[in-house]
PDB file of C-alpha atoms and ligand atoms in Angstrom:
ATOM      1  CA  MET A  23     -40.052  77.533  -9.294  1.00 75.00           C
ATOM      2  CA  ILE A  24     -40.668  74.825 -10.933  1.00 76.00           C
ATOM      3  CA  GLN A  25     -40.402  75.317 -15.246  1.00 79.00           C
ATOM      4  CA  SER A  26     -43.252  74.780 -17.445  1.00 91.00           C
ATOM      5  CA  VAL A  27     -43.158  71.903 -20.119  1.00 96.00           C
ATOM      6  CA  PRO A  28     -42.753  72.245 -23.201  1.00 98.00           C
ATOM      7  CA  LYS A  29     -45.580  70.825 -25.510  1.00 98.00           C
ATOM      8  CA  VAL A  30     -45.655  69.405 -29.242  1.00 98.00           C
ATOM      9  CA  ALA A  31     -48.165  68.263 -31.246  1.00 98.00           C
ATOM     10  CA  CYS A  32     -47.122  65.376 -32.689  1.00 98.00           C
ATOM     11  CA  ILE A  33     -49.126  64.919 -36.144  1.00 98.00           C
ATOM     12  CA  ASN A  34     -47.704  60.949 -37.244  1.00 98.00           C
ATOM     13  CA  ASP A  35     -48.756  57.783 -37.446  1.00 96.00           C
ATOM     14  CA  LEU A  36     -49.102  54.512 -34.373  1.00 97.00           C
ATOM     15  CA  SER A  37     -47.687  51.575 -35.792  1.00 96.00           C
ATOM     16  CA  GLY A  38     -48.829  48.959 -32.999  1.00 96.00           C
ATOM     17  CA  TYR A  39     -45.554  46.564 -33.663  1.00 95.00           C
ATOM     18  CA  GLY A  40     -42.015  47.951 -35.642  1.00 94.00           C
ATOM     19  CA  ARG A  41     -40.297  50.909 -33.394  1.00 95.00           C
ATOM     20  CA  CYS A  42     -41.418  53.891 -35.745  1.00 96.00           C
ATOM     21  CA  SER A  43     -43.668  57.241 -35.895  1.00 97.00           C
ATOM     22  CA  LEU A  44     -45.493  58.193 -32.425  1.00 98.00           C
ATOM     23  CA  SER A  45     -43.592  55.385 -30.783  1.00 98.00           C
ATOM     24  CA  THR A  46     -40.157  56.467 -30.897  1.00 98.00           C
ATOM     25  CA  ALA A  47     -41.550  60.777 -31.210  1.00 98.00           C
ATOM     26  CA  ILE A  48     -43.788  59.942 -28.050  1.00 98.00           C
ATOM     27  CA  SER A  49     -40.854  58.242 -26.413  1.00 98.00           C
ATOM     28  CA  ILE A  50     -37.820  60.885 -27.329  1.00 98.00           C
ATOM     29  CA  LEU A  51     -39.588  63.379 -26.696  1.00 98.00           C
ATOM     30  CA  SER A  52     -40.800  63.044 -23.348  1.00 98.00           C
ATOM     31  CA  VAL A  53     -37.303  61.513 -22.109  1.00 98.00           C
ATOM     32  CA  CYS A  54     -35.928  64.814 -23.185  1.00 98.00           C
ATOM     33  CA  GLY A  55     -38.007  66.422 -20.935  1.00 97.00           C
ATOM     34  CA  ILE A  56     -41.009  68.143 -23.610  1.00 98.00           C
ATOM     35  CA  GLN A  57     -44.856  67.229 -23.449  1.00 98.00           C
ATOM     36  CA  PRO A  58     -45.810  64.843 -26.233  1.00 98.00           C
ATOM     37  CA  CYS A  59     -49.561  65.972 -27.538  1.00 98.00           C
ATOM     38  CA  ALA A  60     -50.048  63.174 -30.218  1.00 98.00           C
ATOM     39  CA  VAL A  61     -52.817  63.116 -32.866  1.00 98.00           C
ATOM     40  CA  PRO A  62     -52.665  59.596 -34.792  1.00 97.00           C
ATOM     41  CA  THR A  63     -52.988  60.612 -37.812  1.00 96.00           C
ATOM     42  CA  ALA A  64     -53.521  56.295 -39.145  1.00 95.00           C
ATOM     43  CA  VAL A  65     -53.461  53.413 -37.040  1.00 97.00           C
ATOM     44  CA  LEU A  66     -51.413  49.936 -38.538  1.00 96.00           C
ATOM     45  CA  SER A  67     -50.879  46.651 -36.343  1.00 97.00           C
ATOM     46  CA  LYS A  68     -47.528  47.253 -37.547  1.00 95.00           C
ATOM     47  CA  HIS A  69     -45.224  49.197 -40.191  1.00 92.00           C
ATOM     48  CA  THR A  70     -45.827  48.990 -43.914  1.00 88.00           C
ATOM     49  CA  GLY A  71     -42.095  47.268 -44.311  1.00 87.00           C
ATOM     50  CA  PHE A  72     -43.752  44.910 -42.751  1.00 92.00           C
ATOM     51  CA  GLU A  73     -46.770  41.678 -44.566  1.00 93.00           C
ATOM     52  CA  GLY A  74     -49.835  41.970 -43.905  1.00 95.00           C
ATOM     53  CA  PHE A  75     -50.084  45.225 -42.300  1.00 94.00           C
ATOM     54  CA  HIS A  76     -53.571  45.716 -41.090  1.00 96.00           C
ATOM     55  CA  PHE A  77     -54.335  49.683 -42.206  1.00 94.00           C
ATOM     56  CA  THR A  78     -57.328  52.066 -40.568  1.00 95.00           C
ATOM     57  CA  ASP A  79     -56.984  55.898 -41.744  1.00 94.00           C
ATOM     58  CA  LEU A  80     -58.334  58.550 -39.296  1.00 96.00           C
ATOM     59  CA  SER A  81     -58.608  60.912 -41.713  1.00 96.00           C
ATOM     60  CA  GLY A  82     -62.670  62.004 -40.886  1.00 96.00           C
ATOM     61  CA  SER A  83     -61.406  62.718 -37.171  1.00 96.00           C
ATOM     62  CA  LEU A  84     -58.898  64.837 -38.000  1.00 97.00           C
ATOM     63  CA  GLU A  85     -60.128  68.682 -38.526  1.00 97.00           C
ATOM     64  CA  PRO A  86     -63.218  67.625 -35.071  1.00 97.00           C
ATOM     65  CA  PHE A  87     -59.513  66.388 -33.226  1.00 97.00           C
ATOM     66  CA  PHE A  88     -57.917  69.723 -34.036  1.00 98.00           C
ATOM     67  CA  LYS A  89     -61.102  71.236 -33.183  1.00 97.00           C
ATOM     68  CA  SER A  90     -60.995  70.051 -30.283  1.00 97.00           C
ATOM     69  CA  TRP A  91     -57.219  71.369 -29.772  1.00 97.00           C
ATOM     70  CA  ASP A  92     -58.669  75.518 -31.199  1.00 94.00           C
ATOM     71  CA  ASP A  93     -57.602  76.718 -26.722  1.00 95.00           C
ATOM     72  CA  LEU A  94     -54.213  74.909 -26.784  1.00 97.00           C
ATOM     73  CA  CYS A  95     -50.790  76.854 -27.868  1.00 96.00           C
ATOM     74  CA  PHE A  96     -47.776  74.891 -28.574  1.00 98.00           C
ATOM     75  CA  ASP A  97     -44.219  75.531 -28.524  1.00 98.00           C
ATOM     76  CA  GLY A  98     -43.685  73.273 -32.079  1.00 98.00           C
ATOM     77  CA  ILE A  99     -45.825  70.935 -34.002  1.00 98.00           C
ATOM     78  CA  TYR A 100     -43.817  67.840 -35.763  1.00 98.00           C
ATOM     79  CA  THR A 101     -45.627  66.300 -38.860  1.00 98.00           C
ATOM     80  CA  GLY A 102     -44.416  62.777 -40.135  1.00 97.00           C
ATOM     81  CA  PHE A 103     -46.406  59.624 -41.537  1.00 94.00           C
ATOM     82  CA  LEU A 104     -50.560  61.156 -43.878  1.00 94.00           C
ATOM     83  CA  GLY A 105     -51.905  58.652 -44.989  1.00 86.00           C
ATOM     84  CA  SER A 106     -54.043  60.694 -47.232  1.00 92.00           C
ATOM     85  CA  LEU A 107     -54.181  62.986 -49.391  1.00 95.00           C
ATOM     86  CA  SER A 108     -56.812  64.764 -47.429  1.00 96.00           C
ATOM     87  CA  GLN A 109     -54.950  65.077 -44.700  1.00 96.00           C
ATOM     88  CA  ILE A 110     -52.173  67.280 -45.262  1.00 96.00           C
ATOM     89  CA  SER A 111     -54.446  70.409 -46.290  1.00 96.00           C
ATOM     90  CA  VAL A 112     -55.924  69.873 -42.266  1.00 97.00           C
ATOM     91  CA  VAL A 113     -52.512  69.705 -41.139  1.00 98.00           C
ATOM     92  CA  GLU A 114     -51.599  72.425 -42.773  1.00 97.00           C
ATOM     93  CA  SER A 115     -54.808  74.300 -41.320  1.00 97.00           C
ATOM     94  CA  PHE A 116     -53.784  73.599 -38.216  1.00 98.00           C
ATOM     95  CA  ILE A 117     -50.568  74.612 -38.002  1.00 98.00           C
ATOM     96  CA  LYS A 118     -51.449  78.260 -40.000  1.00 97.00           C
ATOM     97  CA  GLU A 119     -53.462  78.863 -37.467  1.00 97.00           C
ATOM     98  CA  HIS A 120     -51.099  77.779 -34.896  1.00 97.00           C
ATOM     99  CA  LYS A 121     -48.553  80.040 -36.476  1.00 96.00           C
ATOM    100  CA  SER A 122     -50.850  83.163 -36.804  1.00 96.00           C
ATOM    101  CA  CYS A 123     -52.661  83.050 -33.047  1.00 92.00           C
ATOM    102  CA  GLN A 124     -50.669  82.337 -31.014  1.00 91.00           C
ATOM    103  CA  GLN A 125     -48.726  84.688 -29.060  1.00 94.00           C
ATOM    104  CA  LYS A 126     -45.176  82.725 -29.831  1.00 96.00           C
ATOM    105  CA  ALA A 127     -45.753  80.411 -33.398  1.00 97.00           C
ATOM    106  CA  PRO A 128     -44.876  77.190 -32.715  1.00 98.00           C
ATOM    107  CA  ILE A 129     -41.443  75.881 -33.919  1.00 98.00           C
ATOM    108  CA  VAL A 130     -42.531  73.641 -37.050  1.00 98.00           C
ATOM    109  CA  VAL A 131     -40.923  70.559 -38.279  1.00 98.00           C
ATOM    110  CA  VAL A 132     -42.084  69.221 -41.348  1.00 98.00           C
ATOM    111  CA  ASP A 133     -40.401  65.162 -41.741  1.00 98.00           C
ATOM    112  CA  THR A 134     -41.252  64.486 -45.390  1.00 97.00           C
ATOM    113  CA  VAL A 135     -42.485  61.325 -44.914  1.00 95.00           C
ATOM    114  CA  MET A 136     -43.315  59.528 -47.943  1.00 94.00           C
ATOM    115  CA  GLY A 137     -40.874  56.494 -49.523  1.00 93.00           C
ATOM    116  CA  ASP A 138     -37.209  55.245 -48.962  1.00 92.00           C
ATOM    117  CA  ASN A 139     -34.802  53.561 -51.753  1.00 91.00           C
ATOM    118  CA  GLY A 140     -36.136  55.544 -55.081  1.00 95.00           C
ATOM    119  CA  ARG A 141     -40.019  54.460 -54.385  1.00 95.00           C
ATOM    120  CA  LEU A 142     -42.742  55.705 -51.699  1.00 94.00           C
ATOM    121  CA  TYR A 143     -44.426  53.966 -49.357  1.00 89.00           C
ATOM    122  CA  SER A 144     -47.287  51.891 -49.875  1.00 85.00           C
ATOM    123  CA  THR A 145     -49.582  54.083 -49.146  1.00 84.00           C
ATOM    124  CA  TYR A 146     -48.061  57.411 -50.851  1.00 91.00           C
ATOM    125  CA  THR A 147     -49.641  58.395 -54.448  1.00 94.00           C
ATOM    126  CA  MET A 148     -47.889  61.384 -56.595  1.00 94.00           C
ATOM    127  CA  GLU A 149     -50.104  63.662 -55.862  1.00 96.00           C
ATOM    128  CA  MET A 150     -50.161  63.038 -51.756  1.00 96.00           C
ATOM    129  CA  CYS A 151     -45.943  64.396 -52.607  1.00 96.00           C
ATOM    130  CA  LYS A 152     -47.678  67.375 -54.324  1.00 95.00           C
ATOM    131  CA  ALA A 153     -49.976  68.367 -51.471  1.00 96.00           C
ATOM    132  CA  LEU A 154     -46.957  67.792 -49.061  1.00 97.00           C
ATOM    133  CA  LYS A 155     -44.930  70.786 -51.258  1.00 97.00           C
ATOM    134  CA  SER A 156     -47.859  72.984 -49.684  1.00 96.00           C
ATOM    135  CA  LEU A 157     -46.393  71.780 -45.475  1.00 97.00           C
ATOM    136  CA  VAL A 158     -42.719  72.182 -46.662  1.00 98.00           C
ATOM    137  CA  ALA A 159     -43.803  75.652 -48.206  1.00 97.00           C
ATOM    138  CA  ILE A 160     -44.601  77.012 -43.761  1.00 98.00           C
ATOM    139  CA  ALA A 161     -41.649  74.664 -42.181  1.00 98.00           C
ATOM    140  CA  ASP A 162     -39.130  76.172 -40.177  1.00 98.00           C
ATOM    141  CA  VAL A 163     -37.178  72.463 -40.806  1.00 98.00           C
ATOM    142  CA  ILE A 164     -37.076  69.616 -43.522  1.00 98.00           C
ATOM    143  CA  THR A 165     -35.781  66.496 -43.242  1.00 98.00           C
ATOM    144  CA  PRO A 166     -36.159  64.115 -46.528  1.00 98.00           C
ATOM    145  CA  ASN A 167     -34.095  61.625 -46.720  1.00 96.00           C
ATOM    146  CA  VAL A 168     -32.605  61.172 -50.641  1.00 96.00           C
ATOM    147  CA  THR A 169     -35.738  59.573 -51.690  1.00 96.00           C
ATOM    148  CA  GLU A 170     -37.500  62.391 -50.154  1.00 97.00           C
ATOM    149  CA  ALA A 171     -35.208  65.494 -51.412  1.00 97.00           C
ATOM    150  CA  CYS A 172     -35.621  63.988 -55.063  1.00 97.00           C
ATOM    151  CA  PHE A 173     -39.159  63.134 -55.292  1.00 97.00           C
ATOM    152  CA  LEU A 174     -40.011  66.661 -54.113  1.00 97.00           C
ATOM    153  CA  THR A 175     -38.002  68.751 -55.933  1.00 96.00           C
ATOM    154  CA  ASP A 176     -38.946  66.626 -59.479  1.00 95.00           C
ATOM    155  CA  THR A 177     -34.508  64.881 -59.584  1.00 96.00           C
ATOM    156  CA  GLU A 178     -34.363  61.660 -60.431  1.00 95.00           C
ATOM    157  CA  TYR A 179     -32.962  59.137 -57.897  1.00 95.00           C
ATOM    158  CA  CYS A 180     -30.044  57.753 -58.306  1.00 91.00           C
ATOM    159  CA  GLY A 181     -29.076  56.393 -55.496  1.00 89.00           C
ATOM    160  CA  ASP A 182     -28.328  57.494 -51.882  1.00 86.00           C
ATOM    161  CA  LYS A 183     -24.941  58.576 -52.797  1.00 86.00           C
ATOM    162  CA  LEU A 184     -24.622  62.271 -53.544  1.00 90.00           C
ATOM    163  CA  SER A 185     -21.205  64.252 -53.594  1.00 92.00           C
ATOM    164  CA  ASP A 186     -21.413  67.714 -51.749  1.00 91.00           C
ATOM    165  CA  ASN A 187     -21.870  69.750 -54.748  1.00 92.00           C
ATOM    166  CA  ASP A 188     -25.637  67.572 -55.402  1.00 93.00           C
ATOM    167  CA  CYS A 189     -26.324  68.018 -51.729  1.00 93.00           C
ATOM    168  CA  ARG A 190     -26.534  71.831 -52.163  1.00 92.00           C
ATOM    169  CA  ILE A 191     -28.487  71.473 -54.827  1.00 94.00           C
ATOM    170  CA  LEU A 192     -31.086  69.580 -54.336  1.00 95.00           C
ATOM    171  CA  CYS A 193     -31.203  71.250 -50.214  1.00 93.00           C
ATOM    172  CA  GLU A 194     -31.137  74.868 -52.408  1.00 92.00           C
ATOM    173  CA  LYS A 195     -34.120  73.526 -54.793  1.00 96.00           C
ATOM    174  CA  LEU A 196     -35.996  72.456 -51.300  1.00 96.00           C
ATOM    175  CA  ARG A 197     -35.609  75.427 -50.091  1.00 95.00           C
ATOM    176  CA  GLU A 198     -37.075  77.060 -52.537  1.00 96.00           C
ATOM    177  CA  LEU A 199     -40.341  75.362 -51.745  1.00 97.00           C
ATOM    178  CA  GLY A 200     -40.667  77.994 -48.957  1.00 97.00           C
ATOM    179  CA  ALA A 201     -38.777  75.901 -45.986  1.00 97.00           C
ATOM    180  CA  LYS A 202     -36.402  77.949 -43.653  1.00 97.00           C
ATOM    181  CA  SER A 203     -34.296  74.958 -43.298  1.00 97.00           C
ATOM    182  CA  ALA A 204     -33.517  71.501 -44.456  1.00 97.00           C
ATOM    183  CA  VAL A 205     -31.580  68.482 -43.452  1.00 97.00           C
ATOM    184  CA  ILE A 206     -31.072  65.799 -46.061  1.00 97.00           C
ATOM    185  CA  THR A 207     -30.622  62.654 -44.044  1.00 96.00           C
ATOM    186  CA  GLY A 208     -28.860  59.055 -44.846  1.00 94.00           C
ATOM    187  CA  ILE A 209     -26.755  60.853 -47.640  1.00 94.00           C
ATOM    188  CA  ARG A 210     -23.831  57.315 -48.109  1.00 91.00           C
ATOM    189  CA  ARG A 211     -20.304  57.749 -48.457  1.00 88.00           C
ATOM    190  CA  ASN A 212     -18.450  54.555 -47.742  1.00 86.00           C
ATOM    191  CA  SER A 213     -18.999  53.578 -44.090  1.00 86.00           C
ATOM    192  CA  SER A 214     -20.497  57.270 -43.478  1.00 92.00           C
ATOM    193  CA  VAL A 215     -23.916  58.470 -43.381  1.00 93.00           C
ATOM    194  CA  LEU A 216     -23.817  62.623 -44.395  1.00 95.00           C
ATOM    195  CA  ASN A 217     -26.286  64.461 -42.818  1.00 96.00           C
ATOM    196  CA  TYR A 218     -26.260  68.119 -44.518  1.00 96.00           C
ATOM    197  CA  ILE A 219     -27.170  70.948 -43.432  1.00 96.00           C
ATOM    198  CA  CYS A 220     -28.770  73.845 -45.790  1.00 94.00           C
ATOM    199  CA  SER A 221     -30.272  77.553 -43.687  1.00 93.00           C
ATOM    200  CA  ASP A 222     -30.131  81.127 -44.420  1.00 90.00           C
ATOM    201  CA  ASN A 223     -26.063  81.374 -43.520  1.00 81.00           C
ATOM    202  CA  VAL A 224     -25.220  77.494 -42.812  1.00 84.00           C
ATOM    203  CA  ASN A 225     -24.307  74.889 -45.077  1.00 89.00           C
ATOM    204  CA  ASP A 226     -22.537  72.338 -42.647  1.00 92.00           C
ATOM    205  CA  ILE A 227     -21.997  68.998 -43.434  1.00 93.00           C
ATOM    206  CA  TYR A 228     -22.829  66.005 -40.364  1.00 94.00           C
ATOM    207  CA  GLU A 229     -21.248  62.208 -40.595  1.00 92.00           C
ATOM    208  CA  VAL A 230     -21.382  59.679 -39.077  1.00 93.00           C
ATOM    209  CA  HIS A 231     -20.425  55.670 -38.829  1.00 89.00           C
ATOM    210  CA  ARG A 232     -22.763  53.552 -40.353  1.00 86.00           C
ATOM    211  CA  THR A 233     -23.682  49.569 -39.758  1.00 87.00           C
ATOM    212  CA  ASN A 234     -24.140  47.696 -43.371  1.00 83.00           C
ATOM    213  CA  HIS A 235     -28.270  46.837 -42.344  1.00 86.00           C
ATOM    214  CA  ILE A 236     -29.914  49.429 -43.572  1.00 85.00           C
ATOM    215  CA  PHE A 237     -33.223  50.133 -40.902  1.00 89.00           C
ATOM    216  CA  SER A 238     -36.908  50.917 -40.748  1.00 89.00           C
ATOM    217  CA  GLY A 239     -37.854  53.839 -38.197  1.00 93.00           C
ATOM    218  CA  THR A 240     -34.103  55.708 -38.345  1.00 95.00           C
ATOM    219  CA  GLY A 241     -36.344  58.788 -39.996  1.00 95.00           C
ATOM    220  CA  ASP A 242     -38.188  59.170 -36.967  1.00 97.00           C
ATOM    221  CA  ILE A 243     -35.910  58.244 -34.272  1.00 98.00           C
ATOM    222  CA  PHE A 244     -33.814  61.269 -36.479  1.00 98.00           C
ATOM    223  CA  SER A 245     -36.609  64.089 -36.899  1.00 98.00           C
ATOM    224  CA  SER A 246     -37.691  63.559 -33.093  1.00 98.00           C
ATOM    225  CA  ILE A 247     -34.362  64.417 -31.389  1.00 98.00           C
ATOM    226  CA  VAL A 248     -34.216  67.477 -33.321  1.00 98.00           C
ATOM    227  CA  THR A 249     -37.937  68.495 -33.134  1.00 98.00           C
ATOM    228  CA  ALA A 250     -37.399  67.853 -28.891  1.00 98.00           C
ATOM    229  CA  PHE A 251     -33.283  70.419 -29.238  1.00 98.00           C
ATOM    230  CA  LEU A 252     -34.984  72.250 -31.149  1.00 98.00           C
ATOM    231  CA  VAL A 253     -38.109  73.143 -29.267  1.00 98.00           C
ATOM    232  CA  ALA A 254     -35.543  72.983 -26.065  1.00 97.00           C
ATOM    233  CA  GLY A 255     -34.217  75.906 -27.693  1.00 97.00           C
ATOM    234  CA  LYS A 256     -30.767  74.279 -29.238  1.00 97.00           C
ATOM    235  CA  SER A 257     -29.778  74.928 -32.138  1.00 96.00           C
ATOM    236  CA  LEU A 258     -29.913  73.446 -35.497  1.00 96.00           C
ATOM    237  CA  GLN A 259     -26.621  72.587 -35.980  1.00 96.00           C
ATOM    238  CA  CYS A 260     -25.838  70.780 -32.075  1.00 96.00           C
ATOM    239  CA  ALA A 261     -29.732  69.021 -33.263  1.00 97.00           C
ATOM    240  CA  VAL A 262     -28.425  67.364 -36.129  1.00 97.00           C
ATOM    241  CA  GLU A 263     -25.023  66.476 -34.221  1.00 96.00           C
ATOM    242  CA  ALA A 264     -27.152  64.824 -31.677  1.00 97.00           C
ATOM    243  CA  ALA A 265     -29.459  62.912 -33.901  1.00 97.00           C
ATOM    244  CA  GLY A 266     -27.298  61.385 -36.184  1.00 96.00           C
ATOM    245  CA  SER A 267     -24.133  60.654 -33.127  1.00 96.00           C
ATOM    246  CA  PHE A 268     -27.531  58.540 -31.561  1.00 97.00           C
ATOM    247  CA  ILE A 269     -28.395  56.794 -34.694  1.00 96.00           C
ATOM    248  CA  SER A 270     -24.977  55.814 -34.990  1.00 95.00           C
ATOM    249  CA  GLU A 271     -24.936  54.531 -31.809  1.00 95.00           C
ATOM    250  CA  THR A 272     -28.154  52.650 -31.851  1.00 96.00           C
ATOM    251  CA  THR A 273     -27.776  50.778 -34.927  1.00 94.00           C
ATOM    252  CA  GLN A 274     -23.832  49.600 -34.332  1.00 93.00           C
ATOM    253  CA  TYR A 275     -25.616  48.161 -30.807  1.00 94.00           C
ATOM    254  CA  THR A 276     -29.044  46.366 -32.568  1.00 94.00           C
ATOM    255  CA  LEU A 277     -26.554  44.721 -35.396  1.00 92.00           C
ATOM    256  CA  SER A 278     -24.358  43.398 -32.111  1.00 91.00           C
ATOM    257  CA  SER A 279     -27.992  42.214 -30.388  1.00 88.00           C
ATOM    258  CA  ALA A 280     -29.326  39.184 -30.615  1.00 74.00           C
ATOM    259  CA  ASP A 281     -32.857  40.796 -31.010  1.00 71.00           C
ATOM    260  CA  ASN A 282     -34.795  40.287 -35.219  1.00 64.00           C
ATOM    261  CA  ASN A 283     -33.422  43.475 -36.520  1.00 71.00           C
ATOM    262  CA  SER A 284     -36.375  44.287 -38.430  1.00 76.00           C
ATOM    263  CA  ASP A 285     -38.548  45.119 -35.150  1.00 87.00           C
ATOM    264  CA  GLY A 286     -35.988  48.416 -35.883  1.00 91.00           C
ATOM    265  CA  VAL A 287     -33.646  49.942 -33.992  1.00 95.00           C
ATOM    266  CA  ILE A 288     -33.242  49.071 -30.354  1.00 95.00           C
ATOM    267  CA  PHE A 289     -32.634  52.317 -28.617  1.00 97.00           C
ATOM    268  CA  GLU A 290     -34.653  51.822 -25.502  1.00 97.00           C
ATOM    269  CA  PRO A 291     -31.784  50.994 -23.034  1.00 96.00           C
ATOM    270  CA  PHE A 292     -29.707  54.473 -24.471  1.00 97.00           C
ATOM    271  CA  LEU A 293     -32.764  56.850 -24.276  1.00 97.00           C
ATOM    272  CA  LYS A 294     -31.357  58.169 -20.977  1.00 95.00           C
ATOM    273  CA  ASN A 295     -28.416  59.293 -22.276  1.00 95.00           C
ATOM    274  CA  LEU A 296     -30.320  61.094 -24.730  1.00 95.00           C
ATOM    275  CA  GLY A 297     -33.032  63.051 -21.977  1.00 90.00           C
ATOM    276  CA  GLY A 298     -29.084  63.751 -20.217  1.00 90.00           C
ATOM    277  CA  LEU A 299     -27.333  65.853 -23.279  1.00 92.00           C
ATOM    278  CA  LEU A 300     -29.958  68.981 -22.617  1.00 91.00           C
TER     279      LEU A 300
HETATM  280  O1  PXL B 425     -40.337  55.496 -40.205  1.00 51.81           O
HETATM  281  C1  PXL B 425     -41.210  55.668 -41.100  1.00 51.81           C
HETATM  282  C2  PXL B 425     -42.495  55.310 -41.040  1.00 51.81           C
HETATM  283  C3  PXL B 425     -43.657  55.601 -41.032  1.00 51.81           C
HETATM  284  N1  PXL B 425     -44.740  55.274 -40.618  1.00 51.81           N
HETATM  285  C4  PXL B 425     -45.366  54.554 -41.516  1.00 51.81           C
HETATM  286  C5  PXL B 425     -44.195  52.845 -41.761  1.00 51.81           C
HETATM  287  C6  PXL B 425     -42.766  54.035 -41.784  1.00 51.81           C
HETATM  288  C7  PXL B 425     -41.996  53.468 -42.870  1.00 51.81           C
HETATM  289  O2  PXL B 425     -42.063  52.188 -43.291  1.00 51.81           O
HETATM  290  O3  PXL B 425     -44.961  52.331 -43.209  1.00 51.81           O
HETATM  291  C8  PXL B 425     -46.553  53.262 -41.192  1.00 51.81           C
END
């Protein structure tokens, strides 16, 4: 018998240029055998890391968009970049409705996309950051980087180099917001990057080799892989390990290539290997 293909609602922006958000999520979920159902929160000509990007906010479309999906069921809901304050409450209602109405609740992954290097992205406000806590409260898994973890927990940002104890304290504060599991991503240690997992019975660290260059879009690759693996029935540990290894391999490849690094991580040649892991 032909197996049915799981569906994931991917709520994120579509940036035409610079590998990130929906273009990354669609590629990764598809190669992992999952149907990505895209909900564009905004359309950008290129992501906000580039000068002179054009931004179209789709906040007004979100409610009718979701309304037309009332009769659909999802195996997962995965949220990323949200373009305005009002979007956060609309997305929250969508998640709550599907959690309560579906026979089997979807796995909810909230990638708390807000900023990096101690700063919020240019389209993000402190008000939005406060509102995002209500999405964190209904998530199965959240995947903040160190900057986002600090903003969410009102912790002073002192760089990406955290001790194990700093990670534990930060993760506990994140879970106090309501998330079942938190993975703090991109913690820097010498020549490594650590991803720190905190769930009910688990505190785990996954370490991979890092390049000296910081690439945009790695957070989107990470949370897309985590979502795909969880929806495919894998454990969070297995998902985080796969995501870390994939990013380590693809960033090293990108650095050694002649392409312009600001275009993001060259992951396309590696996608088929990812699909093979499931
Ligand atoms: O990769 C995160 C991200 C997503 N969406 C947009 C962004 C960024 C990071 O710069 O600008 C529009």
